[in-house]
XYZ file of C-alpha atoms in Angstrom:
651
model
C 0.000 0.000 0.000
C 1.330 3.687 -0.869
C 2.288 5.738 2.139
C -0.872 8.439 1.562
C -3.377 5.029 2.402
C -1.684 4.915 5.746
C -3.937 3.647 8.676
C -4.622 7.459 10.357
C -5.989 8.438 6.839
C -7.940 6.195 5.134
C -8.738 3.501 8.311
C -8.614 -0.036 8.507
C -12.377 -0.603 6.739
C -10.760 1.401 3.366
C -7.776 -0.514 3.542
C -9.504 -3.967 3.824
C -11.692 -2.481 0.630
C -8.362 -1.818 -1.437
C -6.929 -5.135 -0.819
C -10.096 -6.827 -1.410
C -10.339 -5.120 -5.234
C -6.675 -5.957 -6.032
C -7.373 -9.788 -5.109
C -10.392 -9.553 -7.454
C -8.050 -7.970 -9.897
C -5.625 -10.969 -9.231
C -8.769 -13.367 -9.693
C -9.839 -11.911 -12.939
C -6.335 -11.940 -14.377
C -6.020 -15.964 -13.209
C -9.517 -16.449 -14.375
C -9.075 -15.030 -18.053
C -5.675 -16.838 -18.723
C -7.395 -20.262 -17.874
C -10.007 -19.262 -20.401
C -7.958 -18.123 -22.849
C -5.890 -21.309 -22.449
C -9.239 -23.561 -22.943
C -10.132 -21.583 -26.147
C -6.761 -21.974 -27.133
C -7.195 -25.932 -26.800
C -10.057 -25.497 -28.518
C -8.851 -24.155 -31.332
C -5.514 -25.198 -31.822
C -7.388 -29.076 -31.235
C -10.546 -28.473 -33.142
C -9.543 -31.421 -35.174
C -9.946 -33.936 -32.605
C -13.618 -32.400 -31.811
C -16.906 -34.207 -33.111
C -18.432 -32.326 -36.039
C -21.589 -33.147 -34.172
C -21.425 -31.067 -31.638
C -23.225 -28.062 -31.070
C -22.951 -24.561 -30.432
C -24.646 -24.840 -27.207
C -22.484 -27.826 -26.243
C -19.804 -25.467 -26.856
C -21.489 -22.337 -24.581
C -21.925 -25.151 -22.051
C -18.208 -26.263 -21.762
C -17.169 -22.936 -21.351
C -20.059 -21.873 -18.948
C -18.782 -24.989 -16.786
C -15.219 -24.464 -17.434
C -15.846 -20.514 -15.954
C -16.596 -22.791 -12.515
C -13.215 -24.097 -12.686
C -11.504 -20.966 -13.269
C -13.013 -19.344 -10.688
C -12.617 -22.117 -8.287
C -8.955 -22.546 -9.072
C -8.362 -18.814 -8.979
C -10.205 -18.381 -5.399
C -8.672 -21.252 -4.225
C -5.037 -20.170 -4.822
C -5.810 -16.433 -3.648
C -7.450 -17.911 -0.557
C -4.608 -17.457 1.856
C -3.896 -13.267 1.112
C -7.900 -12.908 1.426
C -8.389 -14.548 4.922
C -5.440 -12.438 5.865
C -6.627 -9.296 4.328
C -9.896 -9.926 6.755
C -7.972 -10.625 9.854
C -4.725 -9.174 9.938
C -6.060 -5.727 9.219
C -7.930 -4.751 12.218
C -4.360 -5.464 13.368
C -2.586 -2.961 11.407
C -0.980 -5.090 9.469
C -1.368 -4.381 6.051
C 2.187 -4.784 5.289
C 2.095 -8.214 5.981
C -0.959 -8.821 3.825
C 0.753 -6.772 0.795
C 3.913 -8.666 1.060
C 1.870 -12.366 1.093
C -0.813 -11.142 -2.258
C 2.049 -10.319 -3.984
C 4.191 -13.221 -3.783
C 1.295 -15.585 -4.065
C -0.086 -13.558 -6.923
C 2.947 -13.891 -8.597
C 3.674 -17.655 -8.358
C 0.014 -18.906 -8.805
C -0.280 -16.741 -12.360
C 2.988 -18.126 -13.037
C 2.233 -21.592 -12.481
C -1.049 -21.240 -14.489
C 1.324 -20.403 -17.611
C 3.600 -23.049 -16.875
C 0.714 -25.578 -16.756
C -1.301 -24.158 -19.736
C 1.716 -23.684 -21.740
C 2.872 -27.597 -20.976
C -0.333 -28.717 -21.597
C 0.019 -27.982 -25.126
C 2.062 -30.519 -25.657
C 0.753 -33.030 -23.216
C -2.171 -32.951 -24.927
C -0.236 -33.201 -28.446
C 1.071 -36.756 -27.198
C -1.494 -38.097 -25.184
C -4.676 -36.195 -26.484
C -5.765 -35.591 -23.350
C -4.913 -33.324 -20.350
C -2.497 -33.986 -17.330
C -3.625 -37.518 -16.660
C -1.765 -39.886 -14.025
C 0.701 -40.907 -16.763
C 2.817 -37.807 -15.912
C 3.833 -39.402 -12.719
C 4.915 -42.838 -13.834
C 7.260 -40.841 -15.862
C 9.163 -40.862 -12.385
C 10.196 -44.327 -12.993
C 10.981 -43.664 -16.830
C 13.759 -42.545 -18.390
C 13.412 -39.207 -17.543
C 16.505 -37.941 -20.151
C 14.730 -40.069 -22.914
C 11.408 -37.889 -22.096
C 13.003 -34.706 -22.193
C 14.878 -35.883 -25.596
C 11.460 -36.653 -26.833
C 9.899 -33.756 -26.132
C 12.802 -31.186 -27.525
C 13.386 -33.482 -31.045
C 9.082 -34.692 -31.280
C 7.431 -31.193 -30.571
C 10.518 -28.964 -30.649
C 9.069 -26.637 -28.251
C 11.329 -23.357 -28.472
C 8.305 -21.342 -29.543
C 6.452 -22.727 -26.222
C 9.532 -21.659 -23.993
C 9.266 -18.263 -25.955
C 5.485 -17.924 -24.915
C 6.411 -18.757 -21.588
C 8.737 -16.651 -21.194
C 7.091 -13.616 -22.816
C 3.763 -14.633 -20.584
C 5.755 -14.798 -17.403
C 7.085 -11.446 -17.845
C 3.639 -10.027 -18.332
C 2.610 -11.717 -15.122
C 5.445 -9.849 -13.303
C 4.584 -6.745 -14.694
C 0.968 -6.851 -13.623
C 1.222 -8.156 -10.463
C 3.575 -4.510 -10.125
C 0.974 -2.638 -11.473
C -2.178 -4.048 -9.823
C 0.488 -3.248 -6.155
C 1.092 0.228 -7.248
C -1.763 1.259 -9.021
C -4.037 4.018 -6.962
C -7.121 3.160 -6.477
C -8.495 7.051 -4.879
C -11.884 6.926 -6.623
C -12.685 3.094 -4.940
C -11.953 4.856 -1.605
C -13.703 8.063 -2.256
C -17.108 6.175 -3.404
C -16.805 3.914 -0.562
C -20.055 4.810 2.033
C -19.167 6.120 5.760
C -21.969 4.630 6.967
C -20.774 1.276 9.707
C -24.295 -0.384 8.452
C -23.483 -0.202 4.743
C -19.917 -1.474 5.377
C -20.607 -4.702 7.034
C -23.042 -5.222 4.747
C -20.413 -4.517 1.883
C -17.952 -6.305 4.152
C -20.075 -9.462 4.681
C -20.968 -9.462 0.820
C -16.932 -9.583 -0.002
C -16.582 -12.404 1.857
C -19.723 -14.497 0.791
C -18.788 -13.246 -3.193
C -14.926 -14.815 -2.520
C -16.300 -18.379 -0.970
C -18.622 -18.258 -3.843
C -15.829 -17.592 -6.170
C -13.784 -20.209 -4.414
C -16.545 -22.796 -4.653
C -16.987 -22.358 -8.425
C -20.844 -21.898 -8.125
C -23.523 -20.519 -6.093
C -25.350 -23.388 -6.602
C -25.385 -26.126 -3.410
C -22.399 -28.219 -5.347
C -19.457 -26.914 -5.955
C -17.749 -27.376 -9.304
C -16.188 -30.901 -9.677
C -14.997 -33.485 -12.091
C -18.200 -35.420 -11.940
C -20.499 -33.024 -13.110
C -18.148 -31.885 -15.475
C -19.123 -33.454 -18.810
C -21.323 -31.401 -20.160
C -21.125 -32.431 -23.591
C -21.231 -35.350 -25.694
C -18.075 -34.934 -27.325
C -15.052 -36.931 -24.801
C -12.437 -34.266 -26.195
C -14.189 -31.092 -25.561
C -15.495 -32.583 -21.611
C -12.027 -33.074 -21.360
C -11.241 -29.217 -21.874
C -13.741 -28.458 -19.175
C -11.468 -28.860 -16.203
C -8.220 -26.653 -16.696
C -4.820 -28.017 -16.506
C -4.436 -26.400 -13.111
C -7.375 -28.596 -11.464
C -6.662 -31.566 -13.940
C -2.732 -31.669 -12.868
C -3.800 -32.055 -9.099
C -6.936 -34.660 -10.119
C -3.518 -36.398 -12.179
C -1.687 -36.406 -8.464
C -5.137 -37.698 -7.055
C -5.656 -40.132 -9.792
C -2.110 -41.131 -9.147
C -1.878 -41.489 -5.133
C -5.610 -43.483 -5.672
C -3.682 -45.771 -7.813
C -0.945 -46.819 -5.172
C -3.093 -46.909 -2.509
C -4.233 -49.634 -3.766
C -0.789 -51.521 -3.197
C -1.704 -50.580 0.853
C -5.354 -50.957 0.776
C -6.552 -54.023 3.177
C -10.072 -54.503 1.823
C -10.238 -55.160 -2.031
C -11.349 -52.062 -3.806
C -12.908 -53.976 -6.676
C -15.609 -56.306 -4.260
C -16.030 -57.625 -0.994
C -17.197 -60.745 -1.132
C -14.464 -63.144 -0.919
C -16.213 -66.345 -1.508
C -16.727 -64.494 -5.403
C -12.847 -63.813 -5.393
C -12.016 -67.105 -4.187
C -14.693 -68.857 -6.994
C -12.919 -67.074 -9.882
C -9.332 -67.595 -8.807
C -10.474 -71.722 -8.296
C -11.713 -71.038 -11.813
C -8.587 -69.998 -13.404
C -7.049 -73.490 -13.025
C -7.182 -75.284 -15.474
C -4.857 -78.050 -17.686
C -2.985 -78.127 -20.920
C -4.959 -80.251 -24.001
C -1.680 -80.435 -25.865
C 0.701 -80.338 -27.509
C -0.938 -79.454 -30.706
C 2.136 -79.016 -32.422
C 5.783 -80.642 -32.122
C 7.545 -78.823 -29.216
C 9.841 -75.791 -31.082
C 13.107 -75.603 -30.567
C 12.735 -71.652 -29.969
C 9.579 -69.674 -28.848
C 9.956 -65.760 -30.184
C 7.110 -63.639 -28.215
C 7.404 -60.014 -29.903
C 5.590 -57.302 -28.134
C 5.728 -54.199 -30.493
C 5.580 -50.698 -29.209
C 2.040 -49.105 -29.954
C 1.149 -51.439 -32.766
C -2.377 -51.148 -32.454
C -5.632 -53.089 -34.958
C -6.485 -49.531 -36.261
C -3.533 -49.840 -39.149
C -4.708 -53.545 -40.150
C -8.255 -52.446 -41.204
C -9.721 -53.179 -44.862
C -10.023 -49.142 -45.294
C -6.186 -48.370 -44.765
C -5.417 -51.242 -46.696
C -4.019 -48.872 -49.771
C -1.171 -47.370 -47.264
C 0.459 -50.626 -47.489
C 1.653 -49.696 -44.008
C 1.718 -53.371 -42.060
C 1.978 -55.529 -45.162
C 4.379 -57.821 -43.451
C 2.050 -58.411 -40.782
C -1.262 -59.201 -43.889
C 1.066 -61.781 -44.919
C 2.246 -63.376 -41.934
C -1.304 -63.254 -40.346
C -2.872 -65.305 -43.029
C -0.162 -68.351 -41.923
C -1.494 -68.616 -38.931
C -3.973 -67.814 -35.364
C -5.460 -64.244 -35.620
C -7.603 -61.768 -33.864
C -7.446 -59.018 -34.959
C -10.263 -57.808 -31.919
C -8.271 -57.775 -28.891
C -8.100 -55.807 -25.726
C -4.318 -55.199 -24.457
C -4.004 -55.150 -20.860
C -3.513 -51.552 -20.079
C -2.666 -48.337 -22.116
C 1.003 -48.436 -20.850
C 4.113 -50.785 -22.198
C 4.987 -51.809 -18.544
C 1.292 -52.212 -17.544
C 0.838 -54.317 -20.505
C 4.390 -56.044 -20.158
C 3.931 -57.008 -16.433
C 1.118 -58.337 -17.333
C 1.713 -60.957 -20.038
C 4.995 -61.835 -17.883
C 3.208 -62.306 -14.388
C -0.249 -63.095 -16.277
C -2.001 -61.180 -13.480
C -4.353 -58.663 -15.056
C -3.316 -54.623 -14.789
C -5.869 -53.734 -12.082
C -4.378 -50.053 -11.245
C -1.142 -51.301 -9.463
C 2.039 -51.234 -11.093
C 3.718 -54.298 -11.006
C 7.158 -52.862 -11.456
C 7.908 -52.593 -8.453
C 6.886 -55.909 -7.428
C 7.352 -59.434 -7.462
C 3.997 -61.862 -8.006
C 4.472 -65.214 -6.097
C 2.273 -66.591 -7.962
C 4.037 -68.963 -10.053
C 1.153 -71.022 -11.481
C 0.103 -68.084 -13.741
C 3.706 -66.586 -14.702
C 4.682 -67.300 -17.949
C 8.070 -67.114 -17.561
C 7.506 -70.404 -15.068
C 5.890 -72.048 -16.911
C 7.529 -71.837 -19.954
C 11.278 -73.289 -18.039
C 8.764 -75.859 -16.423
C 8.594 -76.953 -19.965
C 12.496 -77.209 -20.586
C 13.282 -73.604 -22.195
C 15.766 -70.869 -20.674
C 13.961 -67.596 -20.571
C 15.008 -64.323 -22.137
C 13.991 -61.137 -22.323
C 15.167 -58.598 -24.700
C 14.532 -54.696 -24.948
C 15.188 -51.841 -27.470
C 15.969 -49.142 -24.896
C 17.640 -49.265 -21.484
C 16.779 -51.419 -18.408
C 16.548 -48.200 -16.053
C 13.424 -47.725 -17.887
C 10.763 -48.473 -15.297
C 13.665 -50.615 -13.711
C 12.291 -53.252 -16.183
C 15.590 -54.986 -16.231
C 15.087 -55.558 -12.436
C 11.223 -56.626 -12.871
C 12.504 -59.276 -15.185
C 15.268 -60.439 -13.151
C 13.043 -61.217 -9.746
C 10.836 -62.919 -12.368
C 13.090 -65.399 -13.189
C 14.571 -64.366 -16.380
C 17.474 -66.193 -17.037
C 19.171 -63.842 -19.538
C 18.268 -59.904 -20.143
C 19.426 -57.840 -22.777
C 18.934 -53.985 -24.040
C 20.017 -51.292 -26.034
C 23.569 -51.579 -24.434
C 24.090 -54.486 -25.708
C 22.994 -54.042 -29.274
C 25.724 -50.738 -29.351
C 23.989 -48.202 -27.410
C 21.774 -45.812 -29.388
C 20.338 -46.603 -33.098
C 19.799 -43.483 -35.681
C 16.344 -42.439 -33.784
C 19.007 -42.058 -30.046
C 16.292 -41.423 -27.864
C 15.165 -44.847 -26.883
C 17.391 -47.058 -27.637
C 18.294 -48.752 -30.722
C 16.287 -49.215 -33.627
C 14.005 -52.103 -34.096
C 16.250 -53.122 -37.158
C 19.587 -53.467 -34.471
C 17.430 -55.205 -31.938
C 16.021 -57.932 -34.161
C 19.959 -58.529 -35.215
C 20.802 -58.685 -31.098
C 18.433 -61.848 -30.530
C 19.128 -63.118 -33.753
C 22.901 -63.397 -32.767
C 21.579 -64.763 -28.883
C 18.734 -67.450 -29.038
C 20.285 -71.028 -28.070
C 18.156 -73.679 -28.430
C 14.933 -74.620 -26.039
C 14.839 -70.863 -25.544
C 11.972 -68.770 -24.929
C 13.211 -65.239 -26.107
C 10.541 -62.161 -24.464
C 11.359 -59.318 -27.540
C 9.533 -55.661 -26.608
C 10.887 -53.267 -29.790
C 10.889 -49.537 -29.654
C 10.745 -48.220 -33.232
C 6.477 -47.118 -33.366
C 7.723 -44.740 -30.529
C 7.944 -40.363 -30.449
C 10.094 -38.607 -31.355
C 9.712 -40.103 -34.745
C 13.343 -39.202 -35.879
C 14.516 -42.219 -37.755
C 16.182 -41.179 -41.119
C 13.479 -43.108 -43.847
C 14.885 -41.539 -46.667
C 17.214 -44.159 -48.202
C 14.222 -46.909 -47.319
C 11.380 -47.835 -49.695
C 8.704 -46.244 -47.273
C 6.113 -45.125 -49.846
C 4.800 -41.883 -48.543
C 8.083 -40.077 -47.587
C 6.875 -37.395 -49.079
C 3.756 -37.078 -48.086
C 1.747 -38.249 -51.373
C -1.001 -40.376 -50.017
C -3.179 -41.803 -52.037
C -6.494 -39.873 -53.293
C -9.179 -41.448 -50.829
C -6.679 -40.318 -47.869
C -5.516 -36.884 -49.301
C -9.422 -35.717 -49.001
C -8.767 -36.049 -45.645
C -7.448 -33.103 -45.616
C -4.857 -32.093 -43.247
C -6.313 -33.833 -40.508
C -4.631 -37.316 -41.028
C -1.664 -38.188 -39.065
C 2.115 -37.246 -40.441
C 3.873 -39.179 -42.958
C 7.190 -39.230 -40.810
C 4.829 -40.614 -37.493
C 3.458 -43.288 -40.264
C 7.002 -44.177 -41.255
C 7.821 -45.577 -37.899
C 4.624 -47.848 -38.240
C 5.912 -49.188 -41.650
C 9.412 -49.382 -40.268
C 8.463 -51.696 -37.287
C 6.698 -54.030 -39.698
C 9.391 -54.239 -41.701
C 11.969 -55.028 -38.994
C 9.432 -57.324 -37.723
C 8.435 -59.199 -40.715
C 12.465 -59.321 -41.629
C 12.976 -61.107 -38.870
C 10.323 -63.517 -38.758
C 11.297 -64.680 -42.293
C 15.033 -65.060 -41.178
C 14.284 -67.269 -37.995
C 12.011 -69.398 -39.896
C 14.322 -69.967 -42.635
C 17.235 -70.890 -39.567
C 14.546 -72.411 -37.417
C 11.674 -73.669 -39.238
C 10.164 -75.435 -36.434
C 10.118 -71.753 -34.360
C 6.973 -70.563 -32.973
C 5.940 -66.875 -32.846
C 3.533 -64.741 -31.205
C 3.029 -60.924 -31.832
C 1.016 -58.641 -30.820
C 1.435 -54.799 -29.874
C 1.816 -53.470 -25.967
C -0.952 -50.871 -25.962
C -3.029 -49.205 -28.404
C -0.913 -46.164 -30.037
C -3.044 -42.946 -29.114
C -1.861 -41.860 -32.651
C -4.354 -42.674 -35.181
C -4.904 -41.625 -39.226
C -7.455 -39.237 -38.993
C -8.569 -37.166 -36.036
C -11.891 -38.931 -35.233
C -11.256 -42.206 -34.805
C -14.108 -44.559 -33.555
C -13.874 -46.611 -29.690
C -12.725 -49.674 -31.572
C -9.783 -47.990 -33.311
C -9.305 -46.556 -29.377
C -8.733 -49.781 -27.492
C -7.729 -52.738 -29.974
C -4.611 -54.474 -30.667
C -3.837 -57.546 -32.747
C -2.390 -60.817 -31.811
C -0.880 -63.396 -33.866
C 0.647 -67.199 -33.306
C 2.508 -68.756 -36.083
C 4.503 -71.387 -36.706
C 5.038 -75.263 -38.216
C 2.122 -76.377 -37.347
C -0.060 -73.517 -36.375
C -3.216 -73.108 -38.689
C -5.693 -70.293 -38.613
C -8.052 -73.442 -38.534
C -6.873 -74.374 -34.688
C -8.872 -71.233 -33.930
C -12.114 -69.329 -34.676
C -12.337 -66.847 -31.818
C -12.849 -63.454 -32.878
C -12.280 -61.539 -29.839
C -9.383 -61.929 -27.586
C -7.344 -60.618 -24.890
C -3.635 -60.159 -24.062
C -4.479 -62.631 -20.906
C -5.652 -65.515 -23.792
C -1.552 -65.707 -24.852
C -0.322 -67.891 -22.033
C -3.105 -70.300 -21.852
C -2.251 -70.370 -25.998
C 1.220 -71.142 -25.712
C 0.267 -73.753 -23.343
C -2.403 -75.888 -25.300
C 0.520 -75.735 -27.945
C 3.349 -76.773 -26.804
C 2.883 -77.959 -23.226
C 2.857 -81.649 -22.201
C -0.276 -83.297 -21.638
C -2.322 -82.200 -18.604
C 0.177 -79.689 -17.298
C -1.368 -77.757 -14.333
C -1.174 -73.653 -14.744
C -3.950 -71.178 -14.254
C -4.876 -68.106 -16.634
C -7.242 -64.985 -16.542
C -7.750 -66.161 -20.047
C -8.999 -68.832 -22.573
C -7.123 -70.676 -24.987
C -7.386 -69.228 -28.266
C -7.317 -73.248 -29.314
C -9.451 -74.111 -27.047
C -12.789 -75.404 -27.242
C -14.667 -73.011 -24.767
C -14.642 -69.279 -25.637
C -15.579 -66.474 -23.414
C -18.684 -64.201 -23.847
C -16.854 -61.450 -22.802
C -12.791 -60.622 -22.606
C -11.602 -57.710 -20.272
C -8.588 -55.298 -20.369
C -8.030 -52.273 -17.458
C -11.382 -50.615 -17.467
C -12.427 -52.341 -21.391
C -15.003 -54.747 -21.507
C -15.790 -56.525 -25.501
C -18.134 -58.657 -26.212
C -18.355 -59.978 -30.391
C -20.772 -57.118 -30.743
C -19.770 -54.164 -28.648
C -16.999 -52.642 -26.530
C -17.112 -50.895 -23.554
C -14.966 -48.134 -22.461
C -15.257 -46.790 -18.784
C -14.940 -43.168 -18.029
C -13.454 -40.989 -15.354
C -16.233 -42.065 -12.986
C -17.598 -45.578 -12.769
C -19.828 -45.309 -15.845
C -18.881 -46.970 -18.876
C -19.868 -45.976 -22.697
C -20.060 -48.483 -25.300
C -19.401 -48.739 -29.039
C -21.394 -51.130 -31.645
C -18.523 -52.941 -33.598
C -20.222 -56.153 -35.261
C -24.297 -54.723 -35.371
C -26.508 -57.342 -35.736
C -28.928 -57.796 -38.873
C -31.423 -55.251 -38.392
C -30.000 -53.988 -35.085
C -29.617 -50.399 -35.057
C -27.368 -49.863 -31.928
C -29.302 -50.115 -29.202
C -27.300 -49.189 -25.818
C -26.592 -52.605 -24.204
C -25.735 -52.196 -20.142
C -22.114 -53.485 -19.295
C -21.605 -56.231 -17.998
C -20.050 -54.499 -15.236
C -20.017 -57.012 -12.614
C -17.976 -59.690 -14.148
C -15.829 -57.139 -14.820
C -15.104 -56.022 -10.976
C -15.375 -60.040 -10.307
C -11.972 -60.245 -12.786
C -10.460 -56.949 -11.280
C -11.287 -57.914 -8.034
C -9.363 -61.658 -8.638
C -6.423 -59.939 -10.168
C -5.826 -57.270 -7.276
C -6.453 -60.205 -4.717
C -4.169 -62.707 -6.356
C -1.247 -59.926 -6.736
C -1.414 -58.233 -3.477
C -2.063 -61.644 -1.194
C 1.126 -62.546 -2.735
C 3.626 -59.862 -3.512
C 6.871 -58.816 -2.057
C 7.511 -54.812 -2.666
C 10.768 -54.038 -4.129
C-alpha cells in the first residue's frame, strides 16, 4: 500500500476495501488466462472435436469451465484474502501486501507453466495432465526430455512462456502500485453499509472459491457437459486436472496398501474365480519348437490392419504373416502403458491399477516365464531401450529371467538415439543370442515419439507425403507421414525377422502382438474400436488359422495359448484367459477398465460409468445401448488385485 493510504488516513475498513479489489483484480487476471488457455485448446485441437457437436455444447463447456476458473483462482488467492480480513484490524497491512504479492505472482505463473505444458501433453497423449505424468518418475526421464525437444521442438512454447511470465510480473507490479483514490472516495461512511459490503466480499470470494452458487461446488463429476469426450475433457483446466492427475495417481498406489479389495467384498466371489482360473494343458498341438519368439511391439495397435487403410500398405508384413497362422485381430491389451501391458503378459495377473514394477507376483502357477522353463526352455527377455526404464531390467530379473538384454548391448543408441536402438539393431541382437529350447521375451521400440529415424534411403512409400487420393481428401487432418514411417518401419523389422528365424529355425513358434493401443491414429476422429484394440498373432510349423475361430481376444488368452501348444499333456497352470485353441470361448474378454463382447466394446470413463461402441451390429439392429456387464468385470479386477497383493513382495 502507498504511504498516503496509511492507517490514520484512510482507516482499517478502506484498507480492507483496497486489498479486497486488487485480489479480485488478481482473480480476474487468473480467471481469463485459464479461459484463454481452454479456447486456445479449442482451437488449436478443433480437429480432434466431433463435427456433431453443437454450439450450445460449446457455450456449455465454457459456462462450466468458468466454474473451474473461478474455483482454481479463489482457491489459490485464498490465503492473502483470509489475511486481508484478519490481519487488518491489526494494522498489518504490510504483511498482507507482502503475502498477495508473492502468491499472486507464483500462482499466475504456475497457471502459464501448466497451460503452456499442456500444449504438448495434450499433443502426445490427447488428453490433459492424466496420471501418466507421474509414472514418468520411474521412466527414463533424459529419454522424455529428448522426446519432447526433437518430437514437438518446443522453443516457440519456452518463448510464450517466457514472454507470458514477464507479463505476469509486470501486472502483479501494477495491480500493487496502481491508486485506487476513486474506490476509496465512493466507498459509504456509513458502519451499516460497510458490514453489509464487508459481509458481501466475503460471501462473493467463498462463492468464487466454490466455483458456483449453486449447493455443489464445481467438480470433475459433473463436469461433462457435452457429448463430445475431447471437448469434456477441456472443461477442467490443466491447473485442477494436474492435481486430479496427483489424485488419480496417489488413488492408484493406494491400492498396493489398501486391506479390503477395492474392486468387491465378497471373498467367496474372489475365491470362486481364482479356483476357476485353473485349469490343464490339451496339448501339444504341435511338435515342441526348438525356440519360442514372443514379440511385443511398441504401440502397434488393430487400427492400421483395417480393410479401409489397406491402400497405405503400411503393415503388409504383418497381412502376410497373419494369413499363416492364429489371428484376432479384436483384442483388448491389458492396459494403455508398455509396462502395464508387459507385467502383465509376464506375471499373467491382469493390470488392475497397481504397477507391477515394483513388485514381485508369487504366484508362479500363472507366470509365464515359469511355466515356460517348467517346460524345458531358458527364458530371455530382450529390450530396445535401457533397463533403467521403469527398472524393467530388475522386474525381469526377480521374475526369473534367465538372460536380459537392451540397447547396451545391441551398441547403445540406433539413428532415432532417444530410446534405444532401432528395431532393425534389436532384431539382429536376438538373432545373434537365441540357443536352443529358448523362450526369447522381444519388446521393440521403433512405433515410438520422437519419430526421428532417417526413412529416406528406405522404400517407405509416402516419404513425401503423397497419399493416395481417398486419404488426401482427408485433408490435413490425417496423421504425419514421418509418425506413419515408424509404423511401416516396425513391420518391416518385424516381418524381416520372422522370415530369417524361420528360414534358420523352421520349427520356431511366434507370437506378436502390440503393448498398448498407439493414441496416434490416421485421422482425427477415430471410432472406440480404433481406441482400445490391438492384434495378436501365433505362427509357426504347425499352427493353422483353422486351430482357432475366436474373434475376440485378450492379451491374458496368450499364455493359456502357448500352453495348449506346446505344453505336455495335462500340465497344471492357471490363466485370466482362454485358450485361443481351445474349445470353450468367453462371452466377454476384459482389459483395465475395457469390456468386448463380439458385438460391442465398452470403455469406462473418469467415474464408474462406462460408454459403449457397436462394432459387429446385428442384422437389423440399429445400436441399441446394451448395459455393461459391469459385474464380471469387478469379479476379474477384483481376482487380479487379490491374487497380486495376497502374494507380492515390494521391491
Amino acid at each position: 500500500m502507498q504511504a498516503s493510504f496509511s492507517a490514520p488516513k484512510v482507516g482499517r475498513w478502506y484498507l480492507f476495501i483496497t486489498e479486497s479489489w486488487k485480489i479480485l483484480l488478481l482473480w480476474l487476471s487468473g480467471v481469463f488466462l485459464l479461459m484463454s488457455f481452454r479456447l486456445f485448446y479449442l482451437f488449436h485441437f478443433s480437429e480432434n472435436i466431433s463435427l456433431n457437436i453443437t454450439a450450445k455444447q460449446i457455450f456449455d463447456a465454457l459456462a462450466t469451465g468458468f466454474k473451474f476458473d473461478s474455483s482454481a483462482a479463489g482457491v489459490c488467492l485464498a490465503i492473502p484474502f483470509l489475511l486481508n480480513c484478519f490481519l487488518q484490524p491489526l494494522r498489518l497491512d504490510n504483511w498482507v501486501r507482502r503475502v498477495r504479492n508473492m502468491i499472486g505472482l507464483i500462482y499466475l505463473s504456475v497457471f502459464v507453466l501448466l497451460g503452456i505444458c499442456g500444449i504438448t501433453y495434450i499433443s502426445e497423449y490427447g488428453t490433459q495432465y492424466n496420471y501418466f505424468m507421474l509414472e514418468g518418475l520411474y521412466d527414463d526421464q533424459q529419454a522424455i526430455l529428448s522426446t519432447a525437444i526433437q518430437q514437438y521442438k518446443p522453443w516457440g512454447s519456452l518463448l510464450s512462456i517466457g514472454i507470458l511470465l514477464s507479463c505476469v510480473v509486470v501486472w502483479t507490479r501494477f495491480v500493487d502500485k496502481r491508486s485506487y483514490r476513486l474506490l476509496i472516495n465512493i466507498c459509504p461512511k456509513s458502519r451499516i453499509k460497510q458490514a453489509i459490503i464487508s459481509i458481501l466480499v466475503f460471501v462473493m470470494f467463498v462463492c468464487a472459491a466454490r466455483g458456483s452458487f449453486d449447493s455443489r461446488p464445481a467438480s470433475r463429476k459433473w463436469s461433462a457437459v457435452t457429448t463430445d469426450p475431447f471437448v469434456n475433457n477441456l472443461v477442467i483446466n490443466p491447473f485442477r486436472s494436474f492435481f486430479y492427475a496427483i489424485q488419480d495417481y496417489g488413488e492408484l498406489n493406494q491400492l498396493t496398501t489398501l486391506s479390503t479389495n477395492p474392486y468387491l467384498a465378497d471373498k467367496h466371489e474372489i475365491d470362486d474365480a481364482l479356483l476357476n482360473n485353473e485349469t490343464r494343458s490339451m496339448g501339444p498341438l504341435i511338435q515342441k519348437p526348438s525356440r519360442i519368439f514372443y514379440i511385443v511391439m511398441e504401440s502397434f495397435d488393430s487400427w492400421p490392419l483395417q480393410d479401409k487403410y489397406r491402400d497405405l500398405a503400411l503393415t503388409e508384413n504383418f497381412h502376410r504373416l497373419k494369413a499363416k497362422g492364429i489371428y484376432v485381430e479384436q483384442a483388448l491389451p491389458a492396459a494403455s502403458s508398455t509396462m502395464n501391458s508387459l507385467s502383465s503378459l509376464v506375471t499373467g495377473i491382469p493390470f488392475s491399477g497397481i504397477n507391477m514394477s515394483r513388485l514381485t507376483s508369487k504366484a508362479q502357477t500363472y507366470s509365464l516365464i515359469h511355466l515356460m522353463e517348467d517346460q524345458g526352455y531358458t527364458s530371455q527377455f530382450f529390450y530396445g531401450g535401457l533397463l533403467s526404464w521403469q527398472t524393467v531390467g530388475e522386474f525381469m530379473s526377480r521374475h526369473g529371467v534367465d538372460h536380459v538384454y537392451s540397447a547396451a548391448n545391441a551398441g547403445g543408441k540406433g539413428s532415432a538415439g532417444v530410446w534405444g536402438v532401432d528395431d532393425g539393431q534389436l532384431f539382429d541382437l536376438v538373432s545373434q543370442s537365441v540357443p536352443e529350447n529358448s523362450f526369447n521375451l522381444i519388446m521393440t521400440t521403433s512405433y515410438h515419439g520422437p519419430f526421428n529415424l532417417d526413412l529416406s534411403a528406405s522404400d517407405y512409400p509416402w516419404k513425401n507425403g503423397d497419399y493416395p487420393v481417398q486419404f488426401q481428401r482427408m485433408g490435413d487432418e490425417v496423421l504425419s507421414a514421418n509418425t506413419l514411417g515408424h509404423l511401416w518401419y516396425s513391420d518391416q523389422m518385424m516381418g524381416q525377422f520372422v522370415d530369417n528365424m524361420q528360414r534358420k529355425y523352421p520349427d520356431a513358434l511366434f507370437i506378436i502382438t502390440g503393448d498398448h493401443y498407439s493414441r496416434r491414429y490416421f485421422h482425427a476422429k477415430p471410432n472406440l474400436y480404433e481406441l482400445t484394440h490391438v492384434p495378436i498373432l501365433i505362427l509357426g510349423q504347425g499352427v493353422s488359422p483353422k486351430l482357432s475361430n475366436r474373434t475376440i481376444a485378450s492379451h491374458m488368452d496368450i499364455t493359456a495359448t502357448i500352453m495348449d501348444l506346446i505344453a505336455r499333456s495335462n500340465t497344471s497352470f492357471s490363466s485370466f484367459g482362454y485358450s485361443l485353441v481351445g474349445s470353450e470361448a468367453p462371452e466377454n474378454v476384459f482389459g483395465y477398465k475395457t469390456i468386448r463382447d463380439t458385438e460391442r466394446v465398452w470403455k469406462q470413463g473418469d467415474g464408474e460409468q462406462f460408454y459403449s461402441y457397436q462394432v459387429n451390429p446385428k442384422q437389423g439392429d440399429k445400436g441399441v445401448e446394451q448395459p455393461a456387464p459391469t459385474l464380471e468385470y469387478q469379479t476379474y479386477m477384483a481376482a487380479a488385485w487379490q491374487l497380486l497383493m495376497g502374494s507380492p513382495t515390494p521391491h
